[in-house]
Tab-separated table of C-alpha atoms in Angstrom:
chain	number	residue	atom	x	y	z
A	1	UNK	CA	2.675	31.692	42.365
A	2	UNK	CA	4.881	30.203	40.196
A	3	UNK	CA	8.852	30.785	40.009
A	4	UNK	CA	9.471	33.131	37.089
A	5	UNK	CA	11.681	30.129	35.080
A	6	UNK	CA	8.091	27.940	35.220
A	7	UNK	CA	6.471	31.114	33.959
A	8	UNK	CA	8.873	31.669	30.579
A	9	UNK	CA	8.518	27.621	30.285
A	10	UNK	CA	4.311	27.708	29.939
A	11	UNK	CA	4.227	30.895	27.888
A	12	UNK	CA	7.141	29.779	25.702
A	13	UNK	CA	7.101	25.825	26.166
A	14	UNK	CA	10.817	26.076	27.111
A	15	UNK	CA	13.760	28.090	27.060
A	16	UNK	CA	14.152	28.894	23.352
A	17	UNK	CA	10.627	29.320	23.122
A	18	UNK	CA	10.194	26.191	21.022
A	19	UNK	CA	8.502	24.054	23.320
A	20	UNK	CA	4.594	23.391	24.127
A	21	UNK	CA	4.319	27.316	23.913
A	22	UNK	CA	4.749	28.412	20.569
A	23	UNK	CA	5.953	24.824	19.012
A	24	UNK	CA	2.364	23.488	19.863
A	25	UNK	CA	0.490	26.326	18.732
A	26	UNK	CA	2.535	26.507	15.549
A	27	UNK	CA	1.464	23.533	14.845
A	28	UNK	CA	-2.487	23.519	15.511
A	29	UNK	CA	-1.906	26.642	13.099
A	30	UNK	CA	0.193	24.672	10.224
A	31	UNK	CA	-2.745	21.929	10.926
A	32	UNK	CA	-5.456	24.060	10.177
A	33	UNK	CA	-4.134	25.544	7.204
A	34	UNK	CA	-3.251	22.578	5.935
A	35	UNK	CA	0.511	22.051	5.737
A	36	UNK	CA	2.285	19.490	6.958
A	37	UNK	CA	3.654	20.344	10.347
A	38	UNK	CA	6.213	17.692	11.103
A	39	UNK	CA	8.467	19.061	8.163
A	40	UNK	CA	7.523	22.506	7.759
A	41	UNK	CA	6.775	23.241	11.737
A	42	UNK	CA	10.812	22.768	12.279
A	43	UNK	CA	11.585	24.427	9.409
A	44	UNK	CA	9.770	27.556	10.539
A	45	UNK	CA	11.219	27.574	13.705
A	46	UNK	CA	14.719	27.108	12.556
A	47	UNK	CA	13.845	30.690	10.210
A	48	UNK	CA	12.071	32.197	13.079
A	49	UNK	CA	15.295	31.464	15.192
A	50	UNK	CA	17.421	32.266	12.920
A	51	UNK	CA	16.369	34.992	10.609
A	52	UNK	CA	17.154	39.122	11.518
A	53	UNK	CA	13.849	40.608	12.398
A	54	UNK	CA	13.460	42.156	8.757
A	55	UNK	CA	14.141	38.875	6.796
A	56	UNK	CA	11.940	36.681	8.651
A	57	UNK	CA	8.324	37.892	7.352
A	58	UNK	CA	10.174	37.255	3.448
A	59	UNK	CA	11.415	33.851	4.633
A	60	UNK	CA	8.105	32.696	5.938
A	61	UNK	CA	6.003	34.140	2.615
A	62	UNK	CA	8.689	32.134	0.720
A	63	UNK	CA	7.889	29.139	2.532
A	64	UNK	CA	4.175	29.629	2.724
A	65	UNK	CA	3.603	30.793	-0.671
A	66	UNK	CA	3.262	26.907	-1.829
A	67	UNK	CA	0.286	26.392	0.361
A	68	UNK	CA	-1.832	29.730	1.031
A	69	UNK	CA	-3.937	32.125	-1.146
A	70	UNK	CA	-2.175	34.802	-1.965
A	71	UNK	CA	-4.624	37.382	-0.179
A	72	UNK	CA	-4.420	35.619	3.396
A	73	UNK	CA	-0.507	35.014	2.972
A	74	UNK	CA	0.857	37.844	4.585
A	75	UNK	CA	-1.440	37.978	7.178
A	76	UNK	CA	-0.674	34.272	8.420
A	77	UNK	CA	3.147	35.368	8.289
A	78	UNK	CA	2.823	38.420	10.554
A	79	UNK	CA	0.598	36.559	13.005
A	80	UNK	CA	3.594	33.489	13.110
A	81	UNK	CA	5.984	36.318	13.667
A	82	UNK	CA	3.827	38.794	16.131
A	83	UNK	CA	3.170	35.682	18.393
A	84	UNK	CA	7.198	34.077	17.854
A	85	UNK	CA	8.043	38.075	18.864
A	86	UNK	CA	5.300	38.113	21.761
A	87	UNK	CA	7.042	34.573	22.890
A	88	UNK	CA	10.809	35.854	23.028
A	89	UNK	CA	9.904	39.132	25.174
A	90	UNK	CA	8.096	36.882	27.761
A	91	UNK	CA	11.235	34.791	27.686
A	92	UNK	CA	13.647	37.386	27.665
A	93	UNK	CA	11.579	39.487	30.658
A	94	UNK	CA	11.123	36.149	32.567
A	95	UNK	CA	15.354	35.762	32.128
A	96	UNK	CA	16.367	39.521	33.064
A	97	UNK	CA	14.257	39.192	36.398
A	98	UNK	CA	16.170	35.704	37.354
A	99	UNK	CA	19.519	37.861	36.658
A	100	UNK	CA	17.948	40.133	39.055
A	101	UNK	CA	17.173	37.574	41.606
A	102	UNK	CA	20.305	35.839	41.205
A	103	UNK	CA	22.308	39.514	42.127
A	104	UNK	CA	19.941	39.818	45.143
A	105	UNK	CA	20.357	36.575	46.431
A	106	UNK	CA	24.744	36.777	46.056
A	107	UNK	CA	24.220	40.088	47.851
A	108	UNK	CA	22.418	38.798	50.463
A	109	UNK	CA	25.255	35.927	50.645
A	110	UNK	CA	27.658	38.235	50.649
A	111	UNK	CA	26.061	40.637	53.474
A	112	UNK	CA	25.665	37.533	55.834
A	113	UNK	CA	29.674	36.480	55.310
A	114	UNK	CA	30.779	38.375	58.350
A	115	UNK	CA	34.622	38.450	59.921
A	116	UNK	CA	35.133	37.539	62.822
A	117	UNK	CA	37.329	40.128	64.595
A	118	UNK	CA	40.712	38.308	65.836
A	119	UNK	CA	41.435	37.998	69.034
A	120	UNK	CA	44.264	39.288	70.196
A	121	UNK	CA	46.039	38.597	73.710
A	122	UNK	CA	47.150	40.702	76.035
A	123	UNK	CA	50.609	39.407	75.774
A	124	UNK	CA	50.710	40.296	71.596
A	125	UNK	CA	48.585	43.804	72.512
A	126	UNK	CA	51.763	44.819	75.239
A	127	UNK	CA	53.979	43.576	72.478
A	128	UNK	CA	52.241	46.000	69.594
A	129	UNK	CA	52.505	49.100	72.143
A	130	UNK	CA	56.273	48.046	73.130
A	131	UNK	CA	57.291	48.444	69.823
A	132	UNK	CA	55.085	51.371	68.849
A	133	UNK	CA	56.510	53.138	71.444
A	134	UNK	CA	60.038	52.248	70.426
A	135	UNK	CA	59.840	53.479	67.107
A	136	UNK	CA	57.129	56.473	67.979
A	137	UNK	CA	60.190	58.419	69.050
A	138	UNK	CA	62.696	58.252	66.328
A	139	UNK	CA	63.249	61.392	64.317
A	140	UNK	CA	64.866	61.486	61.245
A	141	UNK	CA	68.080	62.633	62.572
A	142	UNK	CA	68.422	59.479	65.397
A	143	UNK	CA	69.618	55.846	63.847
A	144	UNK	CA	67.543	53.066	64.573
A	145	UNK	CA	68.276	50.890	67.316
A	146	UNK	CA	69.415	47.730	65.763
């Protein structure tokens, strides 16, 4: 089975989600429609990645509008941003179980850190009692013995 890292990296190419993932299909998609995909491909990314949810299916009719029909236009731009969207919540699961994994493993790091108990002579033990037993005694009327 394959680490979960390798797992975000084939469904979303890498990381970011830019990668062989979604960068490769966006661009047998631009292909087939038409559009050049060295220019527009990074362009769409770049809105995809930077765009709030809401402004990204305007941004990506505005930049399609050019090439498409006006009846398939919308269509095209929901599927680009229902598979970017599908792409970023693999990555983002993928990245909250590594946190998870990473917490388990310092725990278990932690849990195997064990200290030693010190050793302690009889000499320092008969020295600990002596002067327990000095000071055991001493109410609050007495003076210390200095």
């Amino acid at each position: 089975m394959a680490a979960p890292s390798e797992e975000a990296a084939a469904a979303a190419g890498e990381n970011d989600g830019v990668g062989s993932g979604f960068g490769s299909w966006l661009d047998e998609r631009l292909e087939a429609l038409g559009v050049d995909r060295a220019v527009y491909g990074a362009y769409i990314l770049g809105v995809l990645q930077e765009e709030e949810e809401e402004e990204k299916l305007d941004a990506l009719q505005g930049i399609l509008s050019a090439f498409l029909e006006e009846d398939s236009l919308l269509n095209i731009c929901k599927e680009i941003v229902e598979r970017w969207s599908e792409t970023q919540s693999v990555v983002t699961k993928v990245k909250k179980e590594d946190e998870v994994q990473a917490i388990a493993t310092l725990i278990e790091k932690q849990a195997q850190i064990v200290v030693k108990p010190r050793m302690v002579s009889e000499e320092e033990k008969q020295r600990k009692a002596a002067l327990l037993a000095q000071y055991a005694d001493v109410t609050d009327e007495e003076e210390y013995p200095f």
